[in-house]
Amino acid sequence: MENHDSFVLHGNIIYTPDKNKFISLKDGWMVVEKGKIISVSAEKPASAAGLPIKDCKGKLIMPGFADLHLHAPQFIQIGMGMDYKLLDWLDGYTFKEEPKFADPDYARQIYPIFVDEMTACGTTSSAIFATIHKESTDILCDILAQKGVRAYVGKVNMDTNSAPALTEETAKSLQDTEAFIEKWQNHPLVRPIITPRFVPSVTADMMTGLGKLAEKYQVPVQSHLSENPGEIQLVKELFPQDKYYMSVYDRFGLFGQTPTLMAHCIHLSAEEIAIMAGKNVYAVHCPASNLNLTSGLMPLRKLLDAGVKVVMGSDIGGGHTLYMPHEIVRAIEISKIRSIEHPEEKALRLSEAFYLATKAGGEFFGQTGSLETGYSADFLITDVPDFQQGRTVEEQLQYFIYHGTAQDIREVYVNGLSVKN
Amino acid sequence: MENHDSFVLHGNIIYTPDKNKFISLKDGWMVVEKGKIISVSAEKPASAAGLPIKDCKGKLIMPGFADLHLHAPQFIQIGMGMDYKLLDWLDGYTFKEEPKFADPDYARQIYPIFVDEMTACGTTSSAIFATIHKESTDILCDILAQKGVRAYVGKVNMDTNSAPALTEETAKSLQDTEAFIEKWQNHPLVRPIITPRFVPSVTADMMTGLGKLAEKYQVPVQSHLSENPGEIQLVKELFPQDKYYMSVYDRFGLFGQTPTLMAHCIHLSAEEIAIMAGKNVYAVHCPASNLNLTSGLMPLRKLLDAGVKVVMGSDIGGGHTLYMPHEIVRAIEISKIRSIEHPEEKALRLSEAFYLATKAGGEFFGQTGSLETGYSADFLITDVPDFQQGRTVEEQLQYFIYHGTAQDIREVYVNGLSVKN
């Protein structure tokens, strides 16, 4: 990683150092050296002397987005079968799509389209479920690495209660997972993450093995938690000795023993929320998916107030968009709906939702997701239409988040390098 | 209107003759003559002989969208101030933007951008609130007429409880409205609609005058109804003698005496819903706006079951998107949320939501919004990516509605004429 450009950006800079406020600089300056942000300032700093200037006047410069939950193989089934409930949808689409990735050529055909689109949408960091297939998962990692974006990728584990074509032999699954970890654990951008699909589709033996791998290699974990009432009931029946759904993961070393992402976290008691807050577990809020699959309205404010780390995910194909501003808007909308019946749960402000989708999520990858000194230079440059040039930078961002599309994103940088086609 | 092309389209045709089903034809044929659809068929019909063939193989052909509630002057404030509640948002943005249209040059600058974007989004029929300013409203109509899209446009009436710069003198407002009606009433595409902003911003005198104009010229009416509890309370205080909010409009001849569009209709009793069902009044569902402004979850299924005519609206700038598929998806999402707490309110299926945004809304303009014999040739041609070519036409539509953007819309036709830039 020696070839990072050093340069200075000059444009409208905006980011959220904490969730309660935007910092914005009209015609500000950002110095990037060897992939890191050196300074952000209103006036041109001395350190900019001699560096090439990238003129972004009239454009917005903001952190790249972090998408902490998504299923790459479901990219091509986006929006399909949304009239069905979860189980029929899984049977009708997901469990027909995912087996296709047994064929590496299929992965070579589909995954590049997915990675191109995710990057064009401004996502610079992601945590991805692939499929159970090791070879296709390696291919996905290769494509991400070549693109130069930041990602945690999981070879999915499933050895029970699953469609036959997606049911693994436990020992082989663990063996493949270990080989996958060893192959990718030292890559600078694309790293392995342990990925039991969710409690109902893994045996106790599988979870025991995965917990050991997490500990041995100190790799993070991702899975699903409390997405819908039927799923929660099923977990209760499968593991009656565990007090809560999360207790199952916890007992096997898959709940914060290493950094852990738990998608959805909708139906949680106050006690469960308190347990989560005390652990290194991130709740991944997936607004579009929660609506599309009638999963429910996540009590985001409650989790934040309790001190749970909350981040955002697109959850394609339960969600239908890789463009994180759509998820930012929906997170706000869902919180507004909740605030009607639960006035104590104050609606999310834009700065908060933006923070969740940038700095909060970026934290999972180290110092990324903000435009502060020492952070990785992972950022976007977006167009601002002529008729919005008179607005404040914060208003320009509001317009971009609510009205923008991937086509408004001109450039995407990771570690100071351009990654958009 | 003598120069309409006659031609044959060959591609994947899809539409909703009723709300319960899609009709789709893979590699089907649609014959257009003089702006009308003559036939839609699986095999090439005899009537196609000698007509030029427009090859849309591998593309989708669907009806154009109908957006039955939107505020054109609010186009440039999309997404701004969404952290605020309704009144602060109106004061901070809307009531600062709308006075600018007192200047016709400002209208000439902004309205073309709005019309281009609405058309690029595939909206072929719309019902638009302009501002109180007659000259700017004429300019908007000129632009729409030149573009060749179908629209009802309202010069807004406001003579009380409004920002000073937006408060009219009653007699002058009525005079301007009548002149506006006379100017546009016979245009083939762009027509006048009587537009009291909503009950709180018009006096009884204004409503009396507007009701008379509606009757004299037999023009339709549009306004707002039961958007939020504070507004409903205000109406009750202003017109204590009227039983319901809708009774005020009704008493002045503005509630179905001519075809009437009422935006929102969220907080309605069973009795009010029954009253609406018996009148020529369309409820305009504006999903994004209702979420953004924390207005509430419209009981769409209840209205449909009661026989109320329901159509869709983007309601920019309360809503944030002119791209009606976004509203289709949100209407489904809102109905799914409602179905959790109200299991008797079955969630909307895609065919239903698509129908509301095409044929149901199109009906307000005559025979438009479907691809049936005798209907106006108002349709879109959209791209289908290579990796979705193996899907059914209905799945391709699902993918487009959930995943598509305006960039996927290649061509837009109204009356058989291309209208997209």
mmCIF file of N, CA and C in Angstrom, chain B residues 371-410:
data_model
loop_
_atom_site.group_PDB
_atom_site.id
_atom_site.type_symbol
_atom_site.label_atom_id
_atom_site.label_comp_id
_atom_site.label_asym_id
_atom_site.label_seq_id
_atom_site.Cartn_x
_atom_site.Cartn_y
_atom_site.Cartn_z
ATOM 1 N N LEU B 371 -52.841 -0.335 -20.324
ATOM 2 C CA LEU B 371 -52.500 -0.632 -21.715
ATOM 3 C C LEU B 371 -53.617 -1.485 -22.309
ATOM 4 N N GLU B 372 -54.803 -0.885 -22.384
ATOM 5 C CA GLU B 372 -55.958 -1.598 -22.910
ATOM 6 C C GLU B 372 -56.480 -0.874 -24.144
ATOM 7 N N THR B 373 -57.187 -1.597 -24.951
ATOM 8 C CA THR B 373 -57.740 -1.029 -26.175
ATOM 9 C C THR B 373 -58.579 0.212 -25.850
ATOM 10 N N GLY B 374 -58.311 1.274 -26.562
ATOM 11 C CA GLY B 374 -59.056 2.512 -26.360
ATOM 12 C C GLY B 374 -58.384 3.479 -25.411
ATOM 13 N N TYR B 375 -57.391 3.007 -24.661
ATOM 14 C CA TYR B 375 -56.690 3.888 -23.730
ATOM 15 C C TYR B 375 -55.690 4.775 -24.478
ATOM 16 N N SER B 376 -55.420 5.935 -23.911
ATOM 17 C CA SER B 376 -54.368 6.798 -24.448
ATOM 18 C C SER B 376 -53.044 6.055 -24.391
ATOM 19 N N ALA B 377 -52.245 6.271 -25.397
ATOM 20 C CA ALA B 377 -50.932 5.617 -25.439
ATOM 21 C C ALA B 377 -49.959 6.396 -24.558
ATOM 22 N N ASP B 378 -50.164 6.293 -23.245
ATOM 23 C CA ASP B 378 -49.292 6.915 -22.232
ATOM 24 C C ASP B 378 -48.513 5.774 -21.600
ATOM 25 N N PHE B 379 -47.255 5.640 -21.956
ATOM 26 C CA PHE B 379 -46.526 4.464 -21.467
ATOM 27 C C PHE B 379 -45.039 4.740 -21.343
ATOM 28 N N LEU B 380 -44.351 3.823 -20.656
ATOM 29 C CA LEU B 380 -42.910 3.899 -20.440
ATOM 30 C C LEU B 380 -42.236 2.690 -21.069
ATOM 31 N N ILE B 381 -41.004 2.891 -21.480
ATOM 32 C CA ILE B 381 -40.164 1.766 -21.901
ATOM 33 C C ILE B 381 -38.949 1.765 -20.981
ATOM 34 N N THR B 382 -38.767 0.664 -20.252
ATOM 35 C CA THR B 382 -37.671 0.627 -19.270
ATOM 36 C C THR B 382 -36.698 -0.499 -19.574
ATOM 37 N N ASP B 383 -35.462 -0.280 -19.183
ATOM 38 C CA ASP B 383 -34.423 -1.293 -19.369
ATOM 39 C C ASP B 383 -34.589 -2.451 -18.394
ATOM 40 N N VAL B 384 -34.205 -3.623 -18.840
ATOM 41 C CA VAL B 384 -34.090 -4.792 -17.967
ATOM 42 C C VAL B 384 -32.650 -5.278 -18.095
ATOM 43 N N PRO B 385 -31.917 -5.380 -16.974
ATOM 44 C CA PRO B 385 -30.513 -5.781 -17.115
ATOM 45 C C PRO B 385 -30.382 -7.202 -17.673
ATOM 46 N N ASP B 386 -29.269 -7.449 -18.310
ATOM 47 C CA ASP B 386 -29.023 -8.761 -18.935
ATOM 48 C C ASP B 386 -29.274 -9.910 -17.972
ATOM 49 N N PHE B 387 -28.818 -9.752 -16.718
ATOM 50 C CA PHE B 387 -28.907 -10.887 -15.797
ATOM 51 C C PHE B 387 -30.325 -11.119 -15.289
ATOM 52 N N GLN B 388 -31.284 -10.289 -15.719
ATOM 53 C CA GLN B 388 -32.683 -10.535 -15.365
ATOM 54 C C GLN B 388 -33.504 -10.956 -16.581
ATOM 55 N N GLN B 389 -32.841 -11.185 -17.711
ATOM 56 C CA GLN B 389 -33.605 -11.515 -18.924
ATOM 57 C C GLN B 389 -34.304 -12.868 -18.812
ATOM 58 N N GLY B 390 -33.792 -13.762 -17.984
ATOM 59 C CA GLY B 390 -34.420 -15.076 -17.853
ATOM 60 C C GLY B 390 -35.669 -15.092 -16.980
ATOM 61 N N ARG B 391 -35.953 -13.975 -16.344
ATOM 62 C CA ARG B 391 -37.085 -13.908 -15.421
ATOM 63 C C ARG B 391 -38.415 -13.771 -16.164
ATOM 64 N N THR B 392 -39.502 -14.020 -15.424
ATOM 65 C CA THR B 392 -40.823 -13.714 -15.988
ATOM 66 C C THR B 392 -40.973 -12.190 -16.080
ATOM 67 N N VAL B 393 -41.901 -11.764 -16.912
ATOM 68 C CA VAL B 393 -42.136 -10.322 -17.068
ATOM 69 C C VAL B 393 -42.569 -9.714 -15.733
ATOM 70 N N GLU B 394 -43.365 -10.453 -14.975
ATOM 71 C CA GLU B 394 -43.824 -9.929 -13.687
ATOM 72 C C GLU B 394 -42.642 -9.754 -12.723
ATOM 73 N N GLU B 395 -41.702 -10.695 -12.748
ATOM 74 C CA GLU B 395 -40.512 -10.548 -11.902
ATOM 75 C C GLU B 395 -39.659 -9.368 -12.370
ATOM 76 N N GLN B 396 -39.578 -9.178 -13.663
ATOM 77 C CA GLN B 396 -38.814 -8.027 -14.175
ATOM 78 C C GLN B 396 -39.437 -6.718 -13.687
ATOM 79 N N LEU B 397 -40.773 -6.692 -13.653
ATOM 80 C CA LEU B 397 -41.440 -5.495 -13.140
ATOM 81 C C LEU B 397 -41.149 -5.316 -11.649
ATOM 82 N N GLN B 398 -41.208 -6.423 -10.901
ATOM 83 C CA GLN B 398 -40.911 -6.349 -9.460
ATOM 84 C C GLN B 398 -39.517 -5.740 -9.249
ATOM 85 N N TYR B 399 -38.559 -6.231 -10.036
ATOM 86 C CA TYR B 399 -37.187 -5.735 -9.907
ATOM 87 C C TYR B 399 -37.132 -4.238 -10.235
ATOM 88 N N PHE B 400 -37.819 -3.846 -11.292
ATOM 89 C CA PHE B 400 -37.832 -2.433 -11.673
ATOM 90 C C PHE B 400 -38.466 -1.566 -10.582
ATOM 91 N N ILE B 401 -39.603 -1.990 -10.056
ATOM 92 C CA ILE B 401 -40.295 -1.165 -9.065
ATOM 93 C C ILE B 401 -39.435 -0.998 -7.805
ATOM 94 N N TYR B 402 -38.837 -2.085 -7.342
ATOM 95 C CA TYR B 402 -38.075 -2.017 -6.091
ATOM 96 C C TYR B 402 -36.655 -1.495 -6.291
ATOM 97 N N HIS B 403 -36.045 -1.815 -7.405
ATOM 98 C CA HIS B 403 -34.619 -1.522 -7.588
ATOM 99 C C HIS B 403 -34.363 -0.405 -8.589
ATOM 100 N N GLY B 404 -35.329 -0.141 -9.451
ATOM 101 C CA GLY B 404 -35.102 0.789 -10.551
ATOM 102 C C GLY B 404 -34.947 2.238 -10.111
ATOM 103 N N THR B 405 -34.451 3.031 -11.042
ATOM 104 C CA THR B 405 -34.376 4.479 -10.844
ATOM 105 C C THR B 405 -34.843 5.128 -12.151
ATOM 106 N N ALA B 406 -34.950 6.443 -12.116
ATOM 107 C CA ALA B 406 -35.364 7.151 -13.328
ATOM 108 C C ALA B 406 -34.422 6.839 -14.495
ATOM 109 N N GLN B 407 -33.172 6.510 -14.178
ATOM 110 C CA GLN B 407 -32.208 6.217 -15.239
ATOM 111 C C GLN B 407 -32.556 4.942 -16.002
ATOM 112 N N ASP B 408 -33.368 4.074 -15.414
ATOM 113 C CA ASP B 408 -33.779 2.851 -16.114
ATOM 114 C C ASP B 408 -34.923 3.101 -17.089
ATOM 115 N N ILE B 409 -35.498 4.302 -17.018
ATOM 116 C CA ILE B 409 -36.608 4.629 -17.925
ATOM 117 C C ILE B 409 -36.029 5.229 -19.204
ATOM 118 N N ARG B 410 -36.126 4.472 -20.272
ATOM 119 C CA ARG B 410 -35.528 4.904 -21.546
ATOM 120 C C ARG B 410 -36.396 5.924 -22.258
#
